[in-house]
Short mmCIF file of C-alpha atoms in Angstrom, two decimals:
data_model
loop_
_atom_site.label_atom_id
_atom_site.label_comp_id
_atom_site.label_asym_id
_atom_site.label_seq_id
_atom_site.Cartn_x
_atom_site.Cartn_y
_atom_site.Cartn_z
CA UNK A 1 310.98 68.47 67.01
CA UNK A 2 307.22 68.12 66.50
CA UNK A 3 307.10 64.59 67.95
CA UNK A 4 307.02 66.04 71.48
CA UNK A 5 303.72 67.85 70.83
CA UNK A 6 300.29 66.83 72.05
CA UNK A 7 297.11 68.23 70.55
CA UNK A 8 295.54 71.23 72.25
CA UNK A 9 291.79 71.18 72.96
CA UNK A 10 289.66 72.83 70.30
CA UNK A 11 288.22 76.26 71.03
CA UNK A 12 284.69 75.56 72.37
CA UNK A 13 283.07 78.45 70.51
CA UNK A 14 284.63 77.51 67.18
CA UNK A 15 283.52 73.92 67.79
CA UNK A 16 279.97 75.16 68.44
CA UNK A 17 280.04 77.09 65.17
CA UNK A 18 280.99 73.96 63.23
CA UNK A 19 278.16 71.95 64.82
CA UNK A 20 275.71 74.77 64.13
CA UNK A 21 276.66 74.92 60.46
CA UNK A 22 276.24 71.17 60.09
CA UNK A 23 272.83 71.17 61.84
CA UNK A 24 269.88 70.85 59.43
CA UNK A 25 267.19 71.87 61.94
CA UNK A 26 265.04 74.58 60.31
CA UNK A 27 264.75 76.59 63.55
CA UNK A 28 268.35 76.31 64.77
CA UNK A 29 269.62 79.26 66.84
CA UNK A 30 273.25 80.36 67.18
CA UNK A 31 273.91 82.10 70.50
CA UNK A 32 277.59 81.21 70.63
CA UNK A 33 279.68 83.44 68.39
CA UNK A 34 280.26 86.92 69.84
CA UNK A 35 279.77 89.13 66.81
CA UNK A 36 277.04 91.66 66.12
CA UNK A 37 274.23 90.46 63.85
CA UNK A 38 271.37 92.39 62.29
CA UNK A 39 267.75 91.08 62.43
CA UNK A 40 268.52 88.85 59.42
CA UNK A 41 271.47 87.23 61.21
CA UNK A 42 274.04 89.02 59.05
CA UNK A 43 277.05 91.02 60.25
CA UNK A 44 276.96 94.00 57.88
CA UNK A 45 279.65 96.47 56.89
CA UNK A 46 278.72 99.90 58.26
CA UNK A 47 277.81 102.54 55.69
CA UNK A 48 280.39 104.94 57.11
CA UNK A 49 283.03 102.23 56.76
CA UNK A 50 282.15 101.70 53.10
CA UNK A 51 282.57 105.43 52.46
CA UNK A 52 285.88 105.56 54.32
CA UNK A 53 287.16 102.54 52.40
CA UNK A 54 286.25 104.16 49.10
CA UNK A 55 288.14 107.29 50.14
CA UNK A 56 291.17 105.17 51.02
CA UNK A 57 290.96 103.33 47.70
CA UNK A 58 290.94 106.65 45.87
CA UNK A 59 293.74 108.33 47.85
CA UNK A 60 296.19 105.63 48.99
CA UNK A 61 299.39 105.91 47.00
CA UNK A 62 301.81 103.52 48.72
CA UNK A 63 301.97 100.27 50.67
CA UNK A 64 305.15 101.15 52.54
CA UNK A 65 305.36 100.43 56.29
CA UNK A 66 303.69 102.98 58.56
CA UNK A 67 306.16 102.41 61.41
CA UNK A 68 305.82 100.47 64.70
CA UNK A 69 303.62 103.13 66.35
CA UNK A 70 301.12 102.93 63.48
CA UNK A 71 299.24 105.91 62.12
CA UNK A 72 299.75 109.06 64.20
CA UNK A 73 296.30 110.33 63.22
CA UNK A 74 294.62 107.06 64.25
CA UNK A 75 296.48 107.03 67.56
CA UNK A 76 295.49 110.60 68.34
CA UNK A 77 291.84 110.13 67.42
CA UNK A 78 291.55 106.85 69.32
CA UNK A 79 293.11 108.52 72.39
CA UNK A 80 290.53 111.31 72.18
CA UNK A 81 287.72 108.80 71.69
CA UNK A 82 288.73 106.90 74.81
CA UNK A 83 289.67 109.79 77.10
CA UNK A 84 287.82 112.78 75.66
CA UNK A 85 289.46 115.84 74.14
CA UNK A 86 289.98 117.73 77.39
CA UNK A 87 291.04 114.98 79.80
CA UNK A 88 293.71 116.19 82.26
CA UNK A 89 296.03 113.29 81.38
CA UNK A 90 295.78 114.23 77.71
CA UNK A 91 296.35 117.93 78.39
CA UNK A 92 299.37 117.05 80.54
CA UNK A 93 300.82 114.97 77.65
CA UNK A 94 300.91 111.85 79.82
CA UNK A 95 299.37 109.43 77.29
CA UNK A 96 301.15 107.47 74.54
CA UNK A 97 299.17 105.29 72.12
CA UNK A 98 300.25 102.73 69.52
CA UNK A 99 298.21 100.91 66.87
CA UNK A 100 297.91 97.14 67.34
CA UNK A 101 296.54 94.12 65.46
CA UNK A 102 293.12 94.17 67.12
CA UNK A 103 292.23 94.29 70.80
CA UNK A 104 293.91 90.93 71.37
CA UNK A 105 297.12 92.34 69.91
CA UNK A 106 296.82 95.29 72.26
CA UNK A 107 296.50 92.94 75.22
CA UNK A 108 299.53 90.90 74.17
CA UNK A 109 301.57 94.09 73.75
CA UNK A 110 300.43 95.14 77.23
CA UNK A 111 301.35 91.71 78.61
CA UNK A 112 304.92 91.86 77.30
CA UNK A 113 305.21 95.48 78.43
CA UNK A 114 304.14 94.48 81.96
CA UNK A 115 306.66 91.64 81.93
CA UNK A 116 309.42 94.15 81.17
CA UNK A 117 308.19 96.53 83.88
CA UNK A 118 308.11 93.83 86.55
CA UNK A 119 308.77 90.14 85.68
CA UNK A 120 307.20 89.07 88.98
CA UNK A 121 303.95 91.02 88.64
CA UNK A 122 300.75 89.08 89.20
CA UNK A 123 297.86 90.00 86.93
CA UNK A 124 294.38 89.81 88.48
CA UNK A 125 291.31 89.18 86.32
CA UNK A 126 287.64 89.08 87.18
CA UNK A 127 285.92 85.77 87.92
CA UNK A 128 284.74 85.16 85.24
CA UNK A 129 286.52 87.01 82.45
CA UNK A 130 286.93 86.72 78.69
CA UNK A 131 288.11 83.16 77.99
CA UNK A 132 291.29 84.32 76.22
CA UNK A 133 292.52 86.68 78.94
CA UNK A 134 294.16 84.06 81.14
CA UNK A 135 295.85 82.10 78.35
CA UNK A 136 297.07 85.30 76.69
CA UNK A 137 298.81 86.62 79.80
CA UNK A 138 300.13 83.24 80.88
CA UNK A 139 301.65 82.83 77.40
CA UNK A 140 303.61 86.01 78.12
CA UNK A 141 304.94 84.44 81.31
CA UNK A 142 302.70 86.35 83.71
CA UNK A 143 301.05 84.68 86.70
CA UNK A 144 297.27 85.18 86.69
CA UNK A 145 294.93 85.23 89.69
CA UNK A 146 291.21 86.08 89.98
CA UNK A 147 289.17 88.48 92.06
CA UNK A 148 285.45 87.92 92.82
CA UNK A 149 283.07 89.51 90.37
CA UNK A 150 279.89 87.77 89.23
CA UNK A 151 277.43 85.96 91.49
CA UNK A 152 275.84 83.18 89.40
CA UNK A 153 273.11 82.58 91.99
CA UNK A 154 271.85 86.14 92.47
CA UNK A 155 272.79 87.27 88.92
CA UNK A 156 274.53 90.32 90.38
CA UNK A 157 277.99 91.60 91.24
CA UNK A 158 279.95 90.35 94.22
CA UNK A 159 281.01 93.95 94.62
CA UNK A 160 281.83 93.95 98.33
CA UNK A 161 283.99 90.84 97.87
CA UNK A 162 285.60 92.36 94.81
CA UNK A 163 286.47 95.54 96.65
CA UNK A 164 287.82 93.62 99.66
CA UNK A 165 290.11 91.58 97.41
CA UNK A 166 291.37 94.64 95.52
CA UNK A 167 292.16 96.24 98.88
CA UNK A 168 294.66 93.41 99.53
CA UNK A 169 296.51 93.68 96.21
CA UNK A 170 299.96 95.24 96.38
CA UNK A 171 301.57 97.98 94.30
CA UNK A 172 303.65 95.53 92.23
CA UNK A 173 300.62 93.84 90.67
CA UNK A 174 298.25 94.62 87.82
CA UNK A 175 294.44 94.45 87.89
CA UNK A 176 292.50 93.94 84.66
CA UNK A 177 289.12 95.69 84.54
CA UNK A 178 286.45 95.64 81.83
CA UNK A 179 285.56 99.20 80.80
CA UNK A 180 281.98 98.27 79.85
CA UNK A 181 279.83 95.42 78.50
CA UNK A 182 281.59 92.83 80.67
CA UNK A 183 282.45 89.69 78.74
CA UNK A 184 281.00 87.16 79.50
CA UNK A 185 278.53 88.24 82.23
CA UNK A 186 277.12 91.50 80.83
CA UNK A 187 277.18 92.83 84.40
CA UNK A 188 278.90 96.23 84.55
CA UNK A 189 280.10 98.43 87.38
CA UNK A 190 277.86 101.42 88.08
CA UNK A 191 279.44 104.88 88.16
CA UNK A 192 279.33 104.79 91.97
CA UNK A 193 281.08 101.41 91.98
CA UNK A 194 283.68 102.68 89.53
CA UNK A 195 284.38 105.56 91.89
CA UNK A 196 285.10 103.10 94.70
CA UNK A 197 287.31 100.92 92.49
CA UNK A 198 289.27 103.98 91.40
CA UNK A 199 289.74 105.02 95.03
CA UNK A 200 291.03 101.59 96.15
CA UNK A 201 293.32 101.52 93.08
CA UNK A 202 294.76 104.89 94.08
CA UNK A 203 295.21 103.79 97.68
CA UNK A 204 296.83 100.42 96.91
CA UNK A 205 299.00 101.66 94.06
CA UNK A 206 298.60 98.66 91.76
CA UNK A 207 298.48 99.30 88.02
CA UNK A 208 295.04 99.17 86.36
CA UNK A 209 294.83 97.55 82.93
CA UNK A 210 291.47 98.37 81.36
CA UNK A 211 290.16 96.34 78.44
CA UNK A 212 287.70 98.37 76.36
CA UNK A 213 286.44 96.15 73.54
CA UNK A 214 282.88 97.47 73.34
CA UNK A 215 282.92 101.26 73.68
CA UNK A 216 279.50 102.51 72.57
CA UNK A 217 277.68 99.20 72.96
CA UNK A 218 276.56 99.81 76.55
CA UNK A 219 275.08 103.26 77.15
CA UNK A 220 277.02 105.43 74.70
CA UNK A 221 280.54 106.29 73.59
CA UNK A 222 281.21 108.78 76.41
CA UNK A 223 279.16 106.97 79.04
CA UNK A 224 280.99 103.69 78.45
CA UNK A 225 284.35 105.40 78.98
CA UNK A 226 283.43 106.70 82.45
CA UNK A 227 285.68 104.27 84.32
CA UNK A 228 288.57 104.77 81.89
CA UNK A 229 288.50 108.54 82.26
CA UNK A 230 287.95 108.49 86.02
CA UNK A 231 290.84 106.08 86.54
CA UNK A 232 293.26 107.94 84.26
CA UNK A 233 292.65 111.16 86.18
CA UNK A 234 293.36 109.52 89.53
CA UNK A 235 296.43 107.31 89.06
CA UNK A 236 300.03 107.81 87.93
CA UNK A 237 300.25 104.67 85.80
CA UNK A 238 297.61 102.89 83.72
CA UNK A 239 297.26 100.78 80.57
CA UNK A 240 294.27 100.84 78.21
CA UNK A 241 293.62 98.30 75.47
CA UNK A 242 291.00 99.29 72.87
CA UNK A 243 289.41 97.46 69.96
CA UNK A 244 287.67 98.65 66.79
CA UNK A 245 286.29 95.20 65.98
CA UNK A 246 282.83 95.61 67.49
CA UNK A 247 281.97 99.31 67.44
CA UNK A 248 283.26 99.86 63.90
CA UNK A 249 282.44 96.35 62.70
CA UNK A 250 286.06 95.89 61.60
CA UNK A 251 286.48 92.34 62.93
CA UNK A 252 288.71 90.95 60.18
CA UNK A 253 290.76 94.14 59.73
CA UNK A 254 292.37 93.50 63.15
CA UNK A 255 292.84 97.02 64.40
CA UNK A 256 293.06 98.21 67.99
CA UNK A 257 295.20 100.39 70.22
CA UNK A 258 297.29 100.17 73.37
CA UNK A 259 297.61 103.34 75.45
CA UNK A 260 300.06 103.91 78.29
CA UNK A 261 299.38 106.62 80.88
CA UNK A 262 302.49 107.62 82.85
CA UNK A 263 302.97 110.07 85.71
CA UNK A 264 304.47 112.77 83.45
CA UNK A 265 305.49 113.43 79.85
CA UNK A 266 309.12 112.36 80.32
CA UNK A 267 308.16 109.02 81.84
CA UNK A 268 305.56 108.54 79.10
CA UNK A 269 308.33 108.84 76.52
CA UNK A 270 310.39 106.21 78.32
CA UNK A 271 307.36 103.91 78.51
CA UNK A 272 306.70 104.42 74.79
CA UNK A 273 310.27 103.41 73.92
CA UNK A 274 309.79 100.14 75.82
CA UNK A 275 306.39 99.64 74.24
CA UNK A 276 307.85 100.05 70.76
CA UNK A 277 310.61 97.55 71.55
CA UNK A 278 307.88 95.09 72.54
CA UNK A 279 306.01 95.77 69.30
CA UNK A 280 309.17 95.28 67.26
CA UNK A 281 309.70 91.85 68.83
CA UNK A 282 306.13 90.65 68.24
CA UNK A 283 304.91 91.88 64.85
CA UNK A 284 307.23 94.78 63.96
CA UNK A 285 304.61 96.95 62.18
CA UNK A 286 300.84 97.11 62.66
CA UNK A 287 298.29 96.76 59.84
CA UNK A 288 297.28 100.02 58.16
CA UNK A 289 293.95 99.46 56.42
CA UNK A 290 291.65 99.34 59.46
CA UNK A 291 293.41 102.29 61.07
CA UNK A 292 292.95 104.35 57.89
CA UNK A 293 289.22 103.58 57.93
CA UNK A 294 288.81 104.60 61.57
CA UNK A 295 290.84 107.80 61.26
CA UNK A 296 288.87 108.80 58.15
CA UNK A 297 285.61 108.34 60.04
CA UNK A 298 286.69 110.02 63.28
CA UNK A 299 288.41 112.82 61.37
CA UNK A 300 285.26 113.77 59.46
CA UNK A 301 282.37 115.45 61.31
CA UNK A 302 279.91 114.00 58.81
CA UNK A 303 281.25 110.43 58.86
CA UNK A 304 281.67 110.47 62.64
CA UNK A 305 278.02 111.42 63.10
CA UNK A 306 276.99 108.69 60.68
CA UNK A 307 279.10 106.24 62.70
CA UNK A 308 277.50 107.36 65.97
CA UNK A 309 274.06 106.91 64.40
CA UNK A 310 274.89 103.42 63.14
CA UNK A 311 276.46 102.51 66.47
CA UNK A 312 273.24 103.59 68.20
CA UNK A 313 271.24 101.27 65.94
CA UNK A 314 273.46 98.36 67.00
CA UNK A 315 273.30 99.35 70.67
CA UNK A 316 269.52 99.74 70.60
CA UNK A 317 269.11 96.39 68.89
CA UNK A 318 271.20 94.63 71.55
CA UNK A 319 269.31 96.30 74.40
CA UNK A 320 266.01 95.61 72.63
CA UNK A 321 266.90 91.93 72.27
CA UNK A 322 267.51 91.70 75.99
CA UNK A 323 264.09 93.13 76.84
CA UNK A 324 262.41 91.07 74.11
CA UNK A 325 263.76 87.76 75.42
CA UNK A 326 262.68 88.55 78.99
CA UNK A 327 259.19 89.49 77.78
CA UNK A 328 258.78 86.36 75.62
CA UNK A 329 259.92 84.08 78.45
CA UNK A 330 257.20 85.60 80.64
CA UNK A 331 254.69 85.16 77.82
CA UNK A 332 255.59 81.46 77.60
CA UNK A 333 254.67 81.04 81.26
CA UNK A 334 258.18 80.85 82.67
CA UNK A 335 258.08 81.62 86.40
CA UNK A 336 261.81 82.00 86.89
CA UNK A 337 262.99 85.60 87.04
CA UNK A 338 265.08 86.43 83.96
CA UNK A 339 264.81 90.20 84.38
CA UNK A 340 268.55 90.41 85.05
CA UNK A 341 269.14 89.94 81.30
CA UNK A 342 267.40 93.24 80.56
CA UNK A 343 269.49 95.06 83.17
CA UNK A 344 272.82 93.93 81.78
CA UNK A 345 274.87 95.55 79.01
CA UNK A 346 276.62 94.55 75.84
CA UNK A 347 276.85 91.43 73.75
CA UNK A 348 276.72 88.71 76.40
CA UNK A 349 274.83 87.29 79.34
CA UNK A 350 274.73 84.08 81.31
CA UNK A 351 271.32 82.47 80.82
CA UNK A 352 271.70 80.77 84.19
CA UNK A 353 270.79 77.20 83.19
CA UNK A 354 272.92 74.20 84.14
CA UNK A 355 275.20 72.22 81.78
CA UNK A 356 272.62 69.45 81.36
CA UNK A 357 270.02 72.00 80.28
CA UNK A 358 272.54 73.59 77.89
CA UNK A 359 273.14 70.13 76.39
CA UNK A 360 269.39 69.53 76.01
CA UNK A 361 268.89 72.88 74.32
CA UNK A 362 271.50 71.85 71.75
CA UNK A 363 270.56 68.20 71.24
CA UNK A 364 266.77 68.51 71.37
CA UNK A 365 266.16 72.04 70.09
CA UNK A 366 269.29 73.01 68.10
CA UNK A 367 269.86 76.04 70.32
CA UNK A 368 273.62 76.56 70.56
CA UNK A 369 275.41 78.29 73.43
CA UNK A 370 278.62 77.86 75.44
CA UNK A 371 278.51 75.24 78.19
CA UNK A 372 278.56 77.94 80.88
CA UNK A 373 275.19 79.13 79.43
CA UNK A 374 276.82 82.31 78.10
CA UNK A 375 274.70 83.58 75.24
CA UNK A 376 275.45 86.12 72.51
CA UNK A 377 272.51 88.52 72.66
CA UNK A 378 272.94 89.53 69.02
CA UNK A 379 271.88 86.02 67.97
CA UNK A 380 268.32 86.75 69.13
CA UNK A 381 265.83 88.11 66.60
CA UNK A 382 262.09 88.57 66.10
CA UNK A 383 262.23 85.52 63.85
CA UNK A 384 263.64 83.15 66.47
CA UNK A 385 262.78 84.60 69.89
CA UNK A 386 259.49 82.70 70.29
CA UNK A 387 261.12 79.37 69.43
CA UNK A 388 264.04 80.24 71.71
CA UNK A 389 261.75 81.11 74.62
CA UNK A 390 259.71 77.93 74.11
CA UNK A 391 262.87 75.83 74.04
CA UNK A 392 264.19 77.39 77.24
CA UNK A 393 260.83 76.90 78.93
CA UNK A 394 260.87 73.18 78.08
CA UNK A 395 264.27 72.53 79.71
CA UNK A 396 263.68 74.47 82.92
#
């Protein structure tokens, strides 16, 4: 059986991580891996998470399955976090949410759900999009196409082209949108642009699938959900995939959620039954530990405020790193305009250098980034920003 196999190419980011670890350069810089890091380069466990885990340790009394939907409390609180407590779709009982193994698990559940809704649906993703989006949906048997999004030359959105393409997409298809902190470009839709995307979605009738992996990392928890809430109020059908990996720092706990918005409560129940069949065929039951942490935090006024405060520290650090890099590049005499980095949101940005310059940064200066020049902003710190800026200046 296995003799027919050929080796798959290694994941480029994991390969970068291996090279970085083996590099003995004293000033090496890792801008590849997309996880939050504090100024010391460590990814800490949030204080509110530690407290919630201790509570779970003290109160958990069984390891029995929690059922394919996951924790009802987690699902309810995650729905409220995404949509707000008084959203019309929530008040009309049109939303059904299930727990999933991380945001990637939510996307795979959504993919198989879409395949059952319409086997011939085409799924449209932004150009560029998260590297795993295309492979994930193609693995579920869904054809993937792209719509224009990021302009590498002007470091801005191709919004008119994006809108024109969306206006040609039919009602049988699905369009994937990033809620905030676009991965990998960092270039987000403004509220005015979201309004226009929502309007063309309503007019064309295609199904929006919104991926929200970074709620709270852009402008704030409610601000980052603007597009999600606007869209859900305007369309009959929508899918939302959420992740707790980044904003709760629960990377290895693998907890996320998939929410289905239907035109009414009865149709939502039908959709949920199909969703649960999909879940049963993939992993049967979701993990419980991460969900218990999140529901403990969101269910406590004190812990939720502590979480919001800690999330703000992470958000401010990311935004501060953006401004700091731009300032240090100017200070090193770089004439090229890098101000776009400070205007973007979230964990990532394209530095805008060519592959040869990316290779030089790695081989000559031990500065590691993906070949597209996508950098993880959290890898920047006061300790390395001067060396990083000097290295970039030397390859320009």
